[in-house]
XYZ file of N, CA, C and O in Angstrom:
332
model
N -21.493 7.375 -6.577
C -20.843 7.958 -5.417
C -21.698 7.630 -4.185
O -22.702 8.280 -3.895
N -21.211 6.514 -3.430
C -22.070 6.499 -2.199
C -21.841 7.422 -1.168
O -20.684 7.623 -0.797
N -23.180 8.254 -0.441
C -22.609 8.972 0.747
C -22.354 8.680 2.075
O -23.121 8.028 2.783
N -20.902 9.320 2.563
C -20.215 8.672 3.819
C -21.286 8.422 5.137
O -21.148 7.567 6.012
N -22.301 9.339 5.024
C -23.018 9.018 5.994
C -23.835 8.228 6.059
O -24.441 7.985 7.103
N -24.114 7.424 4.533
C -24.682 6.170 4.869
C -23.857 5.280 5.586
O -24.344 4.257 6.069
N -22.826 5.518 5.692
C -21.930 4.211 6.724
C -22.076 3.898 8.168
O -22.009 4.900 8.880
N -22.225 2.984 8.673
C -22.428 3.197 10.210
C -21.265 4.070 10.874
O -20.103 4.129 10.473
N -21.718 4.618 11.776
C -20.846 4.867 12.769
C -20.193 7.050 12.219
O -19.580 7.860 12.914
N -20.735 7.185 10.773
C -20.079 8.453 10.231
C -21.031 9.225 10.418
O -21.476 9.260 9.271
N -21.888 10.079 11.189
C -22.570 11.345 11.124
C -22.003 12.447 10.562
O -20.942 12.462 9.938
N -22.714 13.365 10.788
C -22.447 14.832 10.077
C -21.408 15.424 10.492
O -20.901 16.181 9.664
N -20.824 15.340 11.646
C -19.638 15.996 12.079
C -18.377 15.222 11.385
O -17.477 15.779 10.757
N -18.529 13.508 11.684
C -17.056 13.413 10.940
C -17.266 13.352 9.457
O -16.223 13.467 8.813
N -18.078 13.240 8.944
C -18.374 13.176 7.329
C -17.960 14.518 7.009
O -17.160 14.536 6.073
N -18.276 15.762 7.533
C -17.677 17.043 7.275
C -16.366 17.366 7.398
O -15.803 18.263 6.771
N -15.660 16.329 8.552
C -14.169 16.200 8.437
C -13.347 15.835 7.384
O -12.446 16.470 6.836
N -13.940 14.316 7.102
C -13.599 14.075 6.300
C -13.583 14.485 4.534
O -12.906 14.177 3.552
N -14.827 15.403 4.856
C -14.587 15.725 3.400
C -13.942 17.193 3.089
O -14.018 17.659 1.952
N -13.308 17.893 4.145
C -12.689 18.923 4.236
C -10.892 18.168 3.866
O -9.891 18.578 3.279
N -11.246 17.000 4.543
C -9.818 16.522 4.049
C -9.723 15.443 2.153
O -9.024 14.521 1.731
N -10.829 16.266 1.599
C -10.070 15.390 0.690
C -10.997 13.808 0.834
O -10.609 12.878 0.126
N -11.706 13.679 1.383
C -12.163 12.150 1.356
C -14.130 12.270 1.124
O -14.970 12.439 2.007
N -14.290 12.145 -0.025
C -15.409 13.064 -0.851
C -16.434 12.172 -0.422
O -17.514 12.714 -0.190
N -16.360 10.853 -0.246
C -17.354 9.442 -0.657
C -17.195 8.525 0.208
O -16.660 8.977 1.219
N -17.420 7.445 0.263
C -17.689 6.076 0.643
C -16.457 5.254 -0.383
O -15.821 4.495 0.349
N -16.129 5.212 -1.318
C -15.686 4.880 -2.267
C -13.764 5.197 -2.215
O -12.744 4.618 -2.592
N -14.114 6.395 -1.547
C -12.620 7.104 -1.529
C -12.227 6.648 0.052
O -11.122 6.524 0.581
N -13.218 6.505 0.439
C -12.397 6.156 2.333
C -12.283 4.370 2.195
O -11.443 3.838 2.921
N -12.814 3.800 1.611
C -12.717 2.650 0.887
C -11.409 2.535 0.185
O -10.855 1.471 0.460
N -10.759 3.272 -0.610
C -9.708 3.436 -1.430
C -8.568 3.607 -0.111
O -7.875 2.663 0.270
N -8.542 4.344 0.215
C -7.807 4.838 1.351
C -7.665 4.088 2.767
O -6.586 4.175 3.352
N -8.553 3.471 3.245
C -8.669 2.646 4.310
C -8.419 3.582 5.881
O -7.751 4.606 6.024
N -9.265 2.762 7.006
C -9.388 3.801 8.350
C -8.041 4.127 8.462
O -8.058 5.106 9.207
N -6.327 3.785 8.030
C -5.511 4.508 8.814
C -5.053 5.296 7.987
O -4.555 6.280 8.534
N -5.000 5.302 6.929
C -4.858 6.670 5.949
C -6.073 7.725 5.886
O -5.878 8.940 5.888
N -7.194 7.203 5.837
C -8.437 8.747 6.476
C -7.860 9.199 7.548
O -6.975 10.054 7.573
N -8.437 8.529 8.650
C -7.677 8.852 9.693
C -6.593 9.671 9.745
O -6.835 10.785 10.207
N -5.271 9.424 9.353
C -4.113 10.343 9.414
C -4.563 12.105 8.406
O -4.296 13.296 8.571
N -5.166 11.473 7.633
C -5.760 12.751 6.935
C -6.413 14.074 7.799
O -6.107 15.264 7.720
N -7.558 13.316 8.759
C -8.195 13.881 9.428
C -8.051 14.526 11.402
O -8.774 15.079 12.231
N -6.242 13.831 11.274
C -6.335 13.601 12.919
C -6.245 15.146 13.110
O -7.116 15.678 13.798
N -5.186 15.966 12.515
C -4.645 17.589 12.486
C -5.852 17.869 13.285
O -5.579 17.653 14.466
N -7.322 18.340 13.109
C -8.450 18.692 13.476
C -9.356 18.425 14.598
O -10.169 19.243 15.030
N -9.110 16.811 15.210
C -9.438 16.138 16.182
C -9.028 16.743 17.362
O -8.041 17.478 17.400
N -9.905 16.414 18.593
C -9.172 16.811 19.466
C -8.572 15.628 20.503
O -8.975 14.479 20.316
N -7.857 15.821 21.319
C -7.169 14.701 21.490
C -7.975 13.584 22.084
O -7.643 12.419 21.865
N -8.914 13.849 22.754
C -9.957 12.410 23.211
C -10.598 11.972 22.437
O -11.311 11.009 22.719
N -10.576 12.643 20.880
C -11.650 11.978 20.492
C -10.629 10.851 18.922
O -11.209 10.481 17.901
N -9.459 10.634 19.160
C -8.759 10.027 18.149
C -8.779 8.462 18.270
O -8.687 7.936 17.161
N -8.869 7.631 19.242
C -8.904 6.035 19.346
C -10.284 6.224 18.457
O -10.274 6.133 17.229
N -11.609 6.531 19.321
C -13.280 6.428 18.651
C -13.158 7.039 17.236
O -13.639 6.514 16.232
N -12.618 7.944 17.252
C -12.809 8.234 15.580
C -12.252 7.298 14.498
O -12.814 7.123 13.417
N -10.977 6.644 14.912
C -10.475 5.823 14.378
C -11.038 4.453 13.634
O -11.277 3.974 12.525
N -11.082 4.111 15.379
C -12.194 2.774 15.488
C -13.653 2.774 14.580
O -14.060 1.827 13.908
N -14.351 4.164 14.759
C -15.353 4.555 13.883
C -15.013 4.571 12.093
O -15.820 4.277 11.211
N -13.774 4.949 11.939
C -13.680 4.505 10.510
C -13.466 2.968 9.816
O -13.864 2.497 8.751
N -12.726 2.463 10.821
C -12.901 1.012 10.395
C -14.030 0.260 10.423
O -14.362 -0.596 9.603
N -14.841 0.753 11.789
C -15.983 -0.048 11.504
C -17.176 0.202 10.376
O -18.122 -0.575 10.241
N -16.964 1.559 9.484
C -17.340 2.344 8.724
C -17.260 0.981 7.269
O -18.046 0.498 6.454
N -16.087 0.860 7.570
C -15.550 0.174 6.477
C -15.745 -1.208 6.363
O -15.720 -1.822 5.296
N -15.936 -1.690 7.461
C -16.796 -3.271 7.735
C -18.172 -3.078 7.711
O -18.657 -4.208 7.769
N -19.375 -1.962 7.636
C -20.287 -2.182 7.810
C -21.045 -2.407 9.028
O -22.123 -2.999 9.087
N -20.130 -1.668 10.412
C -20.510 -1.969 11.772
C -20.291 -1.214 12.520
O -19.420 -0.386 12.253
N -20.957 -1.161 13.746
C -20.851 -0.115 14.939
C -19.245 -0.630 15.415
O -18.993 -1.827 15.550
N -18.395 0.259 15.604
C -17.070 -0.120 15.850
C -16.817 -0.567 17.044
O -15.672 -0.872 17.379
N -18.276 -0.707 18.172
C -18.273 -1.577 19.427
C -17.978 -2.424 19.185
O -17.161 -2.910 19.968
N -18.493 -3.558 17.562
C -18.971 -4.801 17.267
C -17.292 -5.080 16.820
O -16.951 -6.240 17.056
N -16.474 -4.424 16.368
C -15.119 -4.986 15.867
C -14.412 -5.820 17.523
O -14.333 -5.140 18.546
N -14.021 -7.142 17.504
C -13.453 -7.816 18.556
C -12.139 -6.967 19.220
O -11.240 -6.441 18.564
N -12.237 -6.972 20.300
C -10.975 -6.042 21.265
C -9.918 -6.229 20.832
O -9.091 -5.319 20.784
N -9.519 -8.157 20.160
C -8.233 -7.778 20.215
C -7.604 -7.088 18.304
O -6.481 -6.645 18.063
N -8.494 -7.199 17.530
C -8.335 -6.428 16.249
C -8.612 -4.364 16.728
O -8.037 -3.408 16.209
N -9.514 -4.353 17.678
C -9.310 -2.942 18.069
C -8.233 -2.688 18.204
O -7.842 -1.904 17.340
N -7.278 -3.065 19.120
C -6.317 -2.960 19.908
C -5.238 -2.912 19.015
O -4.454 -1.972 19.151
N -4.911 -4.245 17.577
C -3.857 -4.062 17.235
C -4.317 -2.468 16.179
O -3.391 -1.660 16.107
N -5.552 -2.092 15.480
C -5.478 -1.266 14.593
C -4.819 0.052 15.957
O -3.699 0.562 15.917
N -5.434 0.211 16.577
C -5.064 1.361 17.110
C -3.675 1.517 17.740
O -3.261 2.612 18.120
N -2.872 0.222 17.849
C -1.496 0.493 18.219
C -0.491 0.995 17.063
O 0.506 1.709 17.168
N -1.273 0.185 15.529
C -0.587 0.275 14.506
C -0.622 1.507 13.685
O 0.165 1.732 12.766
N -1.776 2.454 14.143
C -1.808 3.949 13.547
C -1.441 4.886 14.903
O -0.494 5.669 14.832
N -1.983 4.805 15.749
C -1.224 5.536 17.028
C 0.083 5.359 17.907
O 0.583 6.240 18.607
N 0.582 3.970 17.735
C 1.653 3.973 18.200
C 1.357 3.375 19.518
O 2.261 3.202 20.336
């Protein structure tokens, strides 16, 4: 079981989100991918903080500060889970 906060970009606040929703590991947000965590976890968010949290799970999931993901892959993930 790897822990979520070894991932870049997941500290203690969203790792506690996420595991209130059901997303226990590294392994399971892996299984699930940033737009299904994400939707898991948005209920709780507050509204400024949903693009960065987002962005923060994908880059979670690449192994990177979610600055480092290129604008225009930012852009389409966040049109394609937010609309």
């Amino acid at each position: 079981m790897d822990s979520l906060q070894q991932l870049p970009n997941i500290g203690a606040v969203l790792a506690d989100r996420l595991r209130r929703a059901g997303v226990d590991d590294a392994g399971e947000l892996r299984r699930l991918g940033s737009g299904r965590a994400f939707e898991k976890i948005r209920p709780e968010l507050p509204e400024d903080a949903c693009t960065h949290t987002l962005l923060a799970l994908e880059g979670a999931l690449r192994g990177m500060r979610w600055t480092a993901i290129p604008q225009t892959e930012r852009d389409t993930l966040v049109h394609r889970v937010l609309g």
